[in-house]
Amino acid sequence: MANMNIYELKEKKPYLDYLRLDKLPHIWCPGCGHGIVMKALIEAFYNLKLDKNKLSVVSGIGCSSRLPGYIDANTLHTTHGRALAFATGVKLANPELTVVTVTGDGDCAAIGGNHWIHAARRNIDITVILMNNNIYGMTGGQASPTTPEGAIATTAPYGSIEPNFDTCELAKAAGASFVARTTVYHYKQLIDLIEKGIKHKGLSFIEVISPCPIHYGRKNKLGLKGLYDYLKTNFIPIKAWDKLPEEKKAGKFPIGLLYHDDSREEYCEKYEKLIEKLSQN
Amino acid sequence: MGKVYLEFGNHACAKAAIRAGCRFYAGYPITPSSEIAEKMAELLPKVGGKFIQMEDEIGSMAAAIGASLAGLKSMTATSGPGFSLKQENLGYAYMTETPVVVVNVQRQGPSTGLPTQPAQGDVMQSRWGTHGDYQAIVFSPSSVQEVYEETIRAFNWAERLRQPVILLIDETIGHMRERLAEPENVEIWNRKKPSLPPEKHLAYKPEEDDVPAIPNFGEGYRFHVTGLHHGYDGFPTTDPKLVQEFMERIQRKVLRHKDELLKYEEYMLDDADILIVAYGSVARSAKYAIKEARKKGIKVGLFRPITLWPSPEEKIYELAKNMKCVLVPEMNMGQYVLEVERAVKGASEVHRINKACGELIYPDEILRFLDKFSPLTV
């Protein structure tokens, strides 16, 4: 298998059909989690048998946002923070399309924060995958809204003095009707949550912790193993989390489907109903 | 002739947009353009179109571009501060060759300025507002009738050349009620479709007219759109040859149609020895002043560009070279006059009247200038 080229591999791994193989190798650094997210994403697409012609993957700017270029679909690499605003236009203009946005912690939670909370409020049928690496990777390791307090970044050389967002709590509070968290270490769960998120009618928010060994890991002297061990030990499946005594929860996070509500109507469907109603008058 | 009635400028804009085939509007409230959004919210769902009030100006520009890529003729409208906010994504539309109409009902700036009194302060911003090089297409109507006609023209050119077209309306015109005669027939242009099947088609390969036949999302052509410089396949490139070729092409695709794009009015120019260049609402004051001045024997005429950009520079030069002088009255501190000076190339003296205080330029103010050239005083 080692000598097999990727085109031959496609026969054995049919989900590779969702990649633009000629655009590989990707730009991500060694040890970065983003490639794992991409593989989980195409496996989910494959499992759901999504029609590539009716699939749109939208991103903003940053490491995460290079992902759509590798996906064989209608792909849109937009401006910093604006993926969800562009995606809202795409989805509302053509609700037949399955729309997935991939974004990063800076792109989604800092510069794109407004579009994010309002897309959640509208409950528009878009799946948002936030690839959280706790840092601005592409610009060289600056602090982001998810950089933990005390962690070192190029713009926080003495340790960040800002508290960080819990993006799942924020998405839920803003109105997202499907909120999940996992990590690239929990690969099967990652595929499963992406599938569920895409199937869910309404805004699905999935935070995926995806380590950045080059900028975050190196600055904070965590090492590749340290970064992945952290995912293994500090991210607790929701059922176990619920049983965990409060004092043991510090520094740890629940993973899995944290919240979902199927009773809320989806935005585009509401708009179609309005059109239908007006056409009858 | 179609329906004739009294209409409000901003509503004429919304109605014309629907007539032109606009089926998507994303906007954010801002005076003096909000009535366009309100009218679109009312009209679009009735024709099966979509309206969305976005969370901000940036998002409105983004959503309009997204919807256009998904195949709908799209529009957004705003005013000064909002126009500033839209600039980055406006550049994205130039870069990704996405048709979109952006209406800016101007108000007095800078910043929050005078909400909401008239101004023409965004003339240069409409040309150079977003970073990098591109050819802006900007139309400036000076009546409610013209708002209707220019809105349709804006959609047509946006679709044909696949780029943003800006409609620069003065607050005065947007908020004016005036006679509107809806034309019975209007010419509607649509974006071209790819002629090759998906496996052979390159989304960003320019055709003979320098415009690529970019498919709509969902039509079976899977392709990539990016604000990075890109090759014919739409994927990022840093190849200097490809980048230079792209930069030249996006200028050329507009400039090769310059004659067709230019629209202007010439008023009492036959025997004129003084030329006024004015646009938008100021042109109305200029016309009044010209009529009065002519009673006194002052031979003055008006050149009124409706297409501000690309600029009718050759035409301005031809007219100006035989004039005693040129006067450019504007509701700003001197913007289009810079273009006029550039066009005139010293062939005639260029004077200006600048007013940027929220008041209109009145005919008297233009007349006072013209009086200096009256046969009685010369």
XYZ file of C-alpha atoms in Angstrom:
659
model
C 0.000 0.000 0.000
C 2.926 2.303 0.697
C 3.793 2.504 -2.974
C 0.244 2.842 -4.123
C -0.540 6.259 -5.534
C -3.573 8.094 -4.335
C -5.569 7.440 -7.498
C -5.172 3.695 -7.036
C -6.059 4.104 -3.378
C -9.374 5.581 -4.435
C -10.627 2.129 -5.424
C -10.132 0.878 -1.868
C -11.206 4.101 -0.184
C -14.240 5.274 -2.119
C -14.714 8.336 0.099
C -11.624 9.787 -1.603
C -13.969 10.500 -4.474
C -14.986 13.618 -2.536
C -11.454 15.002 -2.816
C -9.816 16.875 -5.667
C -6.860 14.559 -5.654
C -4.934 16.709 -8.117
C -4.883 19.543 -5.544
C -2.999 17.467 -2.970
C -0.733 17.575 -1.019
C -2.497 20.022 1.247
C -0.819 23.038 2.834
C -1.196 22.021 6.499
C 1.883 21.545 8.672
C 3.049 18.157 9.985
C 1.056 17.194 13.065
C -1.803 19.596 12.347
C -5.240 18.172 13.008
C -6.944 19.783 10.041
C -6.216 16.929 7.648
C -7.963 14.568 10.065
C -11.014 16.814 10.049
C -10.983 16.811 6.251
C -10.845 13.038 6.121
C -13.707 12.743 8.599
C -15.664 15.235 6.526
C -15.311 13.275 3.278
C -16.097 10.027 5.060
C -19.278 11.638 6.372
C -20.137 12.910 2.865
C -19.591 9.421 1.534
C -21.649 7.739 4.243
C -24.502 10.140 3.555
C -24.131 9.554 -0.223
C -24.242 13.292 -0.806
C -24.551 14.449 -4.404
C -21.371 16.433 -5.032
C -23.184 18.667 -7.487
C -25.559 19.729 -4.731
C -22.916 20.206 -2.089
C -21.327 23.541 -1.262
C -18.414 23.948 1.135
C -17.754 27.505 2.212
C -14.888 28.974 4.224
C -13.382 32.286 5.291
C -9.649 32.892 5.795
C -7.063 30.979 7.775
C -5.604 27.479 7.933
C -9.031 25.862 8.235
C -10.334 27.861 5.326
C -8.044 26.248 2.776
C -10.037 23.019 3.203
C -12.741 23.652 0.546
C -10.108 23.836 -2.200
C -9.495 20.101 -1.743
C -13.161 19.087 -1.804
C -14.763 18.122 -5.102
C -17.906 20.212 -4.750
C -19.118 23.791 -5.242
C -16.463 25.399 -3.093
C -16.181 28.953 -1.914
C -13.165 30.455 -0.166
C -14.304 33.898 0.958
C -13.052 36.792 3.089
C -11.929 36.638 6.719
C -14.791 35.862 9.061
C -17.498 36.039 6.441
C -18.002 32.397 5.507
C -21.376 32.185 7.219
C -22.653 35.390 5.620
C -21.683 34.138 2.146
C -23.083 30.705 2.987
C -26.365 32.299 4.079
C -26.677 33.840 0.607
C -25.839 30.544 -1.096
C -28.277 28.512 0.997
C -31.168 30.963 0.820
C -30.722 31.412 -2.936
C -30.672 27.658 -3.520
C -32.008 25.670 -0.546
C -31.465 22.426 -2.508
C -27.773 22.709 -1.767
C -26.244 21.063 1.286
C -24.101 23.836 2.736
C -21.180 23.185 5.067
C -18.895 25.912 6.353
C -15.460 25.180 7.715
C -13.936 27.833 9.880
C -11.324 28.444 12.525
C -11.368 29.946 16.011
C -10.174 33.348 14.775
C -12.344 33.285 11.669
C -15.527 32.207 13.463
C -15.255 33.473 17.017
C -13.343 36.746 16.479
C -13.790 38.521 13.142
C -16.807 36.423 12.151
C -18.517 36.374 15.532
C -21.453 38.452 14.434
C -22.304 36.305 11.394
C -21.923 33.182 13.512
C -24.374 34.145 16.265
C -26.905 35.481 13.767
C -26.771 32.394 11.557
C -27.409 30.422 14.764
C -30.280 32.722 15.705
C -31.916 32.276 12.297
C -31.452 28.502 12.486
C -30.549 28.360 8.807
C -29.702 24.867 7.576
C -25.923 25.148 7.471
C -23.422 22.836 9.166
C -20.661 24.836 10.808
C -17.435 22.998 11.551
C -15.196 25.066 13.775
C -11.668 23.694 13.632
C -10.392 25.055 16.910
C -6.602 25.099 17.212
C -6.543 27.828 19.890
C -4.343 30.092 17.779
C -4.033 32.090 14.559
C -1.906 29.631 12.622
C -1.679 31.117 9.165
C -0.493 34.513 10.402
C 2.095 32.965 12.686
C 0.709 32.177 16.134
C -1.216 35.148 17.478
C -3.724 34.796 20.328
C -7.317 33.980 19.417
C -10.578 34.121 21.378
C -10.076 30.451 22.265
C -6.455 30.734 23.379
C -6.589 29.594 27.016
C -5.826 32.229 29.604
C -2.140 32.028 30.437
C -1.103 30.369 27.167
C 1.708 31.907 25.142
C 1.106 33.386 21.706
C 3.176 35.809 19.608
C 0.804 38.594 20.619
C 0.643 37.316 24.193
C 4.342 36.744 24.847
C 3.832 36.831 28.650
C 0.760 34.607 28.531
C -2.723 35.611 27.492
C -4.565 37.675 30.085
C -7.914 37.291 28.279
C -10.512 34.692 29.205
C -11.409 32.369 26.330
C -14.773 31.553 24.791
C -16.575 28.262 25.255
C -17.776 28.216 21.652
C -20.386 25.489 22.221
C -22.034 27.415 25.043
C -21.998 30.508 22.862
C -23.507 28.736 19.836
C -26.222 27.240 22.015
C -27.049 30.573 23.629
C -27.225 32.203 20.193
C -29.855 29.714 19.072
C -28.050 26.892 17.250
C -30.370 23.883 17.267
C -27.549 21.311 17.138
C -24.385 21.777 19.174
C -21.577 19.252 19.416
C -17.946 19.078 20.400
C -15.279 16.533 19.682
C -11.587 16.335 18.875
C -9.508 14.915 16.072
C -8.432 12.218 18.559
C -12.036 10.955 18.723
C -12.172 10.211 15.023
C -15.223 7.908 14.834
C -17.245 10.303 16.910
C -16.117 13.110 14.630
C -17.478 11.363 11.540
C -20.685 10.498 13.353
C -21.265 14.050 14.575
C -20.630 15.538 11.132
C -23.156 13.108 9.627
C -25.723 13.951 12.288
C -25.030 17.661 11.879
C -25.571 17.556 8.123
C -28.762 15.527 8.537
C -30.093 17.966 11.124
C -32.425 20.603 9.634
C -31.231 23.885 11.033
C -27.931 25.335 12.124
C -25.565 22.631 13.330
C -22.480 23.740 15.171
C -19.626 21.308 15.677
C -16.477 22.354 17.463
C -13.526 20.116 16.629
C -10.381 20.549 18.686
C -7.573 20.292 16.165
C -4.067 20.801 17.544
C -1.557 23.232 16.085
C 1.860 21.798 16.976
C 3.848 24.372 15.031
C 2.532 27.581 16.551
C 0.506 26.734 19.635
C 2.325 23.558 20.638
C 5.827 24.888 20.130
C 5.238 28.213 21.897
C 3.703 26.427 24.855
C 6.283 23.604 24.864
C 3.613 20.913 24.666
C 5.122 18.671 22.019
C 3.095 16.665 19.529
C 2.472 13.860 21.996
C 1.511 16.299 24.703
C -1.049 17.952 22.428
C -2.712 14.671 21.514
C -2.511 13.265 25.054
C -4.342 16.353 26.195
C -7.203 15.504 23.802
C -7.313 11.975 25.165
C -7.398 12.895 28.826
C -9.225 16.203 29.012
C -12.177 15.611 26.675
C -14.773 13.434 28.338
C -17.751 11.793 26.587
C -20.934 13.574 27.623
C -22.409 10.595 29.497
C -19.301 10.203 31.648
C -19.094 13.980 31.996
C -22.576 14.149 33.493
C -21.527 11.700 36.198
C -18.255 13.465 36.898
C -18.095 15.282 40.236
C -17.816 19.064 39.786
C -14.351 19.242 41.301
C -13.038 16.897 38.616
C -14.423 18.984 35.761
C -11.853 21.777 35.989
C -9.812 22.067 32.789
C -11.877 19.335 31.152
C -14.586 19.529 28.483
C -17.566 17.358 27.542
C -17.628 15.903 24.024
C -20.431 14.434 21.948
C -23.798 15.853 21.007
C -24.234 18.450 23.728
C -27.533 19.912 22.682
C -30.131 19.501 20.007
C -33.661 20.649 19.384
C -35.604 19.296 16.422
C -38.686 21.342 17.117
C -37.345 24.622 15.743
C -38.305 25.510 12.188
C -35.531 26.022 9.688
C -35.088 29.482 8.141
C -35.245 28.668 4.411
C -38.321 26.502 4.926
C -39.999 29.384 6.703
C -39.178 31.656 3.796
C -40.555 29.150 1.275
C -43.779 29.048 3.290
C -43.995 32.830 3.075
C -43.592 32.718 -0.709
C -46.226 30.001 -0.902
C -48.642 31.996 1.247
C -48.191 35.147 -0.824
C -48.671 33.254 -4.077
C -52.098 32.099 -2.879
C -53.310 35.650 -2.257
C -45.786 53.510 -22.713
C -46.371 51.568 -19.513
C -47.801 52.820 -16.245
C -47.273 56.508 -15.455
C -47.446 57.630 -11.830
C -45.883 59.629 -9.060
C -43.078 57.584 -7.542
C -40.507 57.850 -4.782
C -36.872 57.551 -5.920
C -35.840 54.663 -3.684
C -39.028 52.741 -4.492
C -38.390 53.245 -8.204
C -35.012 51.619 -7.627
C -36.572 48.578 -5.930
C -39.263 48.173 -8.601
C -36.727 48.445 -11.395
C -34.545 45.845 -9.707
C -37.420 43.363 -9.705
C -38.119 44.254 -13.339
C -34.461 43.600 -14.188
C -34.795 40.117 -12.705
C -33.329 40.699 -9.256
C -34.395 37.812 -7.013
C -32.158 38.296 -4.009
C -31.616 41.232 -1.733
C -29.506 41.366 1.407
C -29.313 44.606 3.320
C -28.920 46.418 6.581
C -30.937 49.464 7.668
C -29.317 52.811 6.953
C -30.808 56.155 6.042
C -31.294 57.396 3.334
C -31.385 54.026 1.562
C -33.663 51.984 3.865
C -36.750 52.401 1.694
C -35.054 50.261 -0.950
C -34.725 47.400 1.551
C -38.277 47.910 2.800
C -39.679 47.780 -0.718
C -37.608 44.723 -1.602
C -38.813 42.962 1.578
C -42.356 43.554 0.351
C -41.896 42.737 -3.319
C -39.364 39.905 -3.482
C -41.325 37.077 -1.813
C -44.283 37.940 -4.056
C -42.222 37.034 -7.109
C -40.576 34.021 -5.501
C -37.415 35.946 -4.646
C -35.577 36.161 -1.341
C -35.016 39.085 0.977
C -32.847 38.947 4.048
C -31.978 41.605 6.553
C -28.468 40.681 7.537
C -26.732 41.386 10.831
C -24.488 44.049 9.324
C -23.353 45.771 6.133
C -20.438 43.405 5.630
C -22.730 40.403 5.874
C -25.197 41.952 3.419
C -22.514 42.347 0.799
C -21.345 38.785 1.458
C -24.825 37.255 1.273
C -25.579 39.086 -1.982
C -22.394 37.674 -3.525
C -23.153 34.170 -2.218
C -26.661 34.292 -3.682
C -25.325 35.509 -7.013
C -22.904 32.579 -7.146
C -25.875 30.323 -6.480
C -27.532 31.812 -9.553
C -29.797 34.677 -8.514
C -29.479 38.252 -9.693
C -28.549 40.001 -6.463
C -28.447 43.413 -4.957
C -27.709 45.334 -1.808
C -28.239 49.000 -0.970
C -26.625 51.235 1.584
C -25.370 54.711 2.341
C -21.978 56.288 3.205
C -20.863 54.435 6.378
C -22.346 51.200 5.062
C -20.637 51.681 1.727
C -17.324 51.954 3.570
C -18.051 48.705 5.401
C -18.866 46.868 2.192
C -15.590 47.670 0.492
C -13.670 44.486 1.274
C -16.359 42.177 -0.032
C -16.972 44.490 -2.966
C -13.363 43.758 -3.889
C -14.113 40.056 -3.504
C -16.832 40.427 -6.140
C -14.397 42.140 -8.544
C -11.857 39.400 -7.900
C -14.252 36.470 -8.210
C -16.148 38.090 -11.104
C -19.493 37.856 -9.393
C -22.366 39.974 -10.725
C -23.925 42.161 -8.048
C -25.571 45.582 -7.941
C -24.625 47.875 -5.065
C -26.720 50.978 -4.502
C -25.246 53.825 -2.463
C -27.734 56.563 -1.637
C -25.158 59.135 -0.631
C -25.238 61.258 2.482
C -22.867 63.882 3.855
C -19.693 62.407 5.360
C -17.040 61.745 6.408
C -18.000 59.200 9.064
C -21.548 59.428 10.409
C -21.567 62.961 8.989
C -24.966 64.494 8.486
C -27.639 61.856 8.640
C -29.127 62.330 6.365
C -28.537 65.307 4.191
C -27.444 65.203 0.591
C -23.887 64.959 -0.644
C -21.865 63.599 -3.522
C -18.896 62.661 -1.399
C -18.563 59.032 -2.475
C -17.672 59.620 -6.121
C -14.022 58.724 -5.672
C -14.775 55.971 -3.163
C -17.069 54.348 -5.708
C -14.124 54.298 -8.104
C -11.292 53.406 -5.749
C -12.930 52.220 -2.508
C -11.640 48.679 -2.257
C -7.933 47.864 -2.359
C -6.189 46.837 -5.548
C -6.904 47.602 -9.199
C -10.194 47.154 -10.998
C -12.494 49.097 -13.282
C -15.510 50.388 -11.425
C -18.778 50.863 -13.282
C -20.778 53.641 -11.638
C -24.032 55.219 -12.741
C -25.446 58.443 -11.322
C -29.117 59.148 -12.040
C -30.554 62.627 -11.684
C -34.294 61.951 -11.680
C -36.688 59.294 -10.444
C -37.215 58.198 -14.040
C -33.491 57.784 -14.419
C -33.210 55.833 -11.145
C -35.568 53.295 -12.711
C -33.693 53.131 -16.007
C -30.213 53.106 -14.490
C -31.116 50.352 -12.030
C -32.035 48.084 -14.924
C -28.910 49.118 -16.785
C -26.828 48.355 -13.677
C -28.165 44.789 -13.510
C -27.611 44.283 -17.219
C -23.977 45.310 -17.117
C -23.300 43.447 -13.869
C -24.566 40.239 -15.443
C -22.900 40.773 -18.806
C -19.442 41.648 -17.509
C -19.690 39.624 -14.303
C -18.668 42.284 -11.832
C -20.209 44.749 -9.397
C -22.024 47.770 -10.777
C -22.570 50.687 -8.432
C -25.572 52.942 -8.540
C -24.621 56.231 -6.917
C -27.785 58.081 -6.006
C -27.951 61.461 -4.253
C -30.152 61.514 -1.153
C -32.121 64.217 -2.957
C -33.005 61.858 -5.810
C -33.602 58.826 -3.602
C -36.064 60.782 -1.467
C -37.776 62.680 -4.282
C -41.259 62.025 -5.595
C -41.524 62.556 -9.285
C -43.246 61.363 -12.440
C -42.236 57.852 -13.417
C -43.227 56.349 -16.746
C -42.415 52.657 -16.588
C -41.183 51.669 -20.028
C -43.390 49.102 -21.759
C -40.433 47.040 -22.888
C -37.037 46.812 -21.324
C -34.018 44.957 -22.557
C -32.825 42.426 -19.991
C -29.420 40.780 -20.190
C -28.545 37.609 -18.347
C -25.183 36.110 -17.463
C -23.881 33.719 -20.054
C -23.925 29.983 -19.579
C -20.980 27.650 -20.130
C -21.003 26.120 -23.587
C -18.825 23.144 -22.637
C -19.832 20.175 -20.473
C -18.583 20.129 -16.842
C -15.625 17.822 -17.479
C -14.223 20.174 -20.120
C -15.220 23.535 -18.719
C -12.775 25.810 -16.904
C -14.783 28.198 -14.720
C -12.369 31.133 -14.984
C -11.169 30.747 -18.539
C -12.027 33.972 -20.303
C -13.934 33.773 -23.541
C -13.521 35.964 -26.594
C -15.169 38.917 -24.808
C -12.734 38.623 -21.853
C -15.556 37.386 -19.605
C -15.443 33.816 -18.268
C -18.657 31.750 -18.373
C -18.715 30.967 -14.666
C -21.461 28.446 -13.873
C -23.876 28.779 -10.979
C -23.479 26.554 -7.928
C -25.636 23.459 -8.140
C -25.717 23.141 -11.925
C -23.338 20.222 -12.113
C -20.177 22.228 -12.656
C -18.124 21.766 -9.552
C -15.551 24.490 -9.268
C -13.668 26.632 -6.792
C -14.142 30.316 -6.065
C -11.493 32.213 -4.131
C -10.467 35.781 -3.419
C -6.873 34.689 -3.988
C -5.429 35.200 -7.423
C -6.376 32.171 -9.438
C -5.800 30.438 -12.736
C -8.364 29.435 -15.357
C -9.474 26.543 -13.144
C -10.264 28.940 -10.295
C -7.544 27.567 -7.990
C -4.976 29.781 -6.288
C -1.890 30.744 -8.226
C 1.096 32.994 -7.655
C 2.313 32.671 -11.248
C 3.212 36.268 -12.188
C 2.199 35.682 -15.793
C -1.273 34.462 -14.869
C -1.740 37.191 -12.283
C -0.681 39.954 -14.677
C -2.899 38.519 -17.398
C -5.857 38.467 -15.012
C -5.228 42.033 -13.881
C -5.095 43.261 -17.447
C -8.157 41.282 -18.450
C -10.440 42.562 -15.685
C -9.627 46.129 -16.778
C -10.023 45.298 -20.454
C -13.351 43.504 -20.119
C -14.855 46.813 -18.997
C -12.882 49.294 -21.075
C -13.530 47.488 -24.369
C -17.220 48.343 -23.859
C -16.561 51.911 -22.813
C -18.475 53.506 -25.700
C -21.481 51.361 -24.959
C -21.214 51.942 -21.219
C -20.973 55.715 -21.443
C -24.261 57.515 -21.100
C -24.588 61.259 -20.797
C -26.790 64.209 -21.572
C -25.682 67.291 -23.486
C -27.717 70.396 -22.795
C -27.461 73.692 -24.722
C -23.929 72.969 -25.801
C -24.210 73.888 -29.506
C -23.065 77.490 -29.182
C -21.747 77.338 -25.638
C -18.443 78.852 -24.620
C -18.787 77.921 -20.965
C -19.135 74.254 -20.051
C -20.675 73.015 -16.846
C -19.977 69.408 -15.906
C -22.475 68.250 -13.300
C -24.191 65.001 -12.333
C -26.960 63.793 -10.051
C -29.110 66.399 -8.360
C -26.585 69.190 -8.960
C -27.177 68.860 -12.709
C -30.771 69.935 -12.077
C -29.628 73.156 -10.437
C -27.145 73.629 -13.271
C -29.880 73.375 -15.893
C -31.961 75.986 -14.113
C -28.957 78.285 -13.855
C -28.174 77.790 -17.539
C -31.690 78.855 -18.558
C -31.401 81.986 -16.443
C -27.891 82.770 -17.658
C -28.939 82.414 -21.274
C -31.543 85.122 -20.700
C -28.635 87.395 -19.908
C -26.783 86.332 -23.026
C -24.281 84.028 -21.347
C -23.565 81.122 -23.666
C -23.376 78.247 -21.264
C -24.237 74.570 -21.624
C -24.180 71.388 -19.573
C -22.478 68.065 -19.953
C -24.101 65.610 -17.574
C -22.360 62.257 -17.232
C -24.790 59.521 -16.188
C -21.966 57.000 -16.331
C -19.404 58.472 -13.941
C -16.993 55.546 -14.218
C -15.479 54.633 -16.567
C -15.216 58.355 -17.115
C -16.131 60.038 -20.395
C -12.694 61.662 -20.453
C -12.355 61.893 -24.246
C -15.769 63.485 -24.546
C -14.974 65.999 -21.806
C -11.725 66.919 -23.566
C -13.438 67.392 -26.927
C -16.021 69.688 -25.382
C -13.641 71.576 -23.117
C -10.950 72.431 -25.633
C -13.182 75.040 -27.335
C -14.547 76.568 -24.153
C -13.563 79.733 -22.339
C -13.784 77.748 -19.154
C -15.231 74.692 -17.478
C -17.164 74.732 -14.217
C -17.652 71.686 -12.025
C -20.183 72.243 -9.233
C -20.332 69.318 -6.786
C -21.760 68.568 -3.360
C -18.314 67.627 -2.065
C -14.955 69.333 -1.601
C -13.817 68.580 -5.140
C -13.874 65.004 -6.414
C -15.107 64.571 -9.972
C -13.400 67.877 -10.769
C -10.106 66.011 -10.427
C -11.189 63.686 -13.198
C -12.396 66.624 -15.282
C -9.048 68.406 -14.830
C -7.268 65.231 -15.861
C -9.497 64.924 -18.931
C -9.193 68.577 -19.942
C -5.381 68.358 -19.853
C -5.020 72.104 -19.494
C -6.950 72.857 -22.692
C -9.273 75.122 -20.726
C -9.509 76.646 -17.283
C -11.355 74.426 -14.827
C -13.271 76.085 -11.981
C -15.176 74.532 -9.162
C -18.045 75.161 -6.809
C -17.826 72.959 -3.744
C -20.447 72.695 -1.104
C -20.377 69.958 1.508
C -22.608 71.169 4.311
C -25.792 69.209 3.778
C -27.371 71.850 1.559
C -28.011 71.558 -2.127
C -26.099 73.664 -4.589
C -28.689 76.231 -5.568
C -29.030 77.643 -9.107
C -28.179 81.099 -7.734
C -24.778 79.902 -6.625
C -24.007 78.685 -10.123
C -25.471 81.865 -11.597
C -23.229 84.045 -9.445
C -20.247 82.316 -10.969
C -21.646 82.660 -14.496
C -22.374 86.343 -13.984
C -18.654 86.944 -13.894
C -18.654 85.914 -17.542
C -21.729 87.932 -18.502
C -21.294 90.158 -21.613
C -22.175 93.133 -19.396
C -19.303 92.553 -17.019
C -16.618 91.247 -19.355
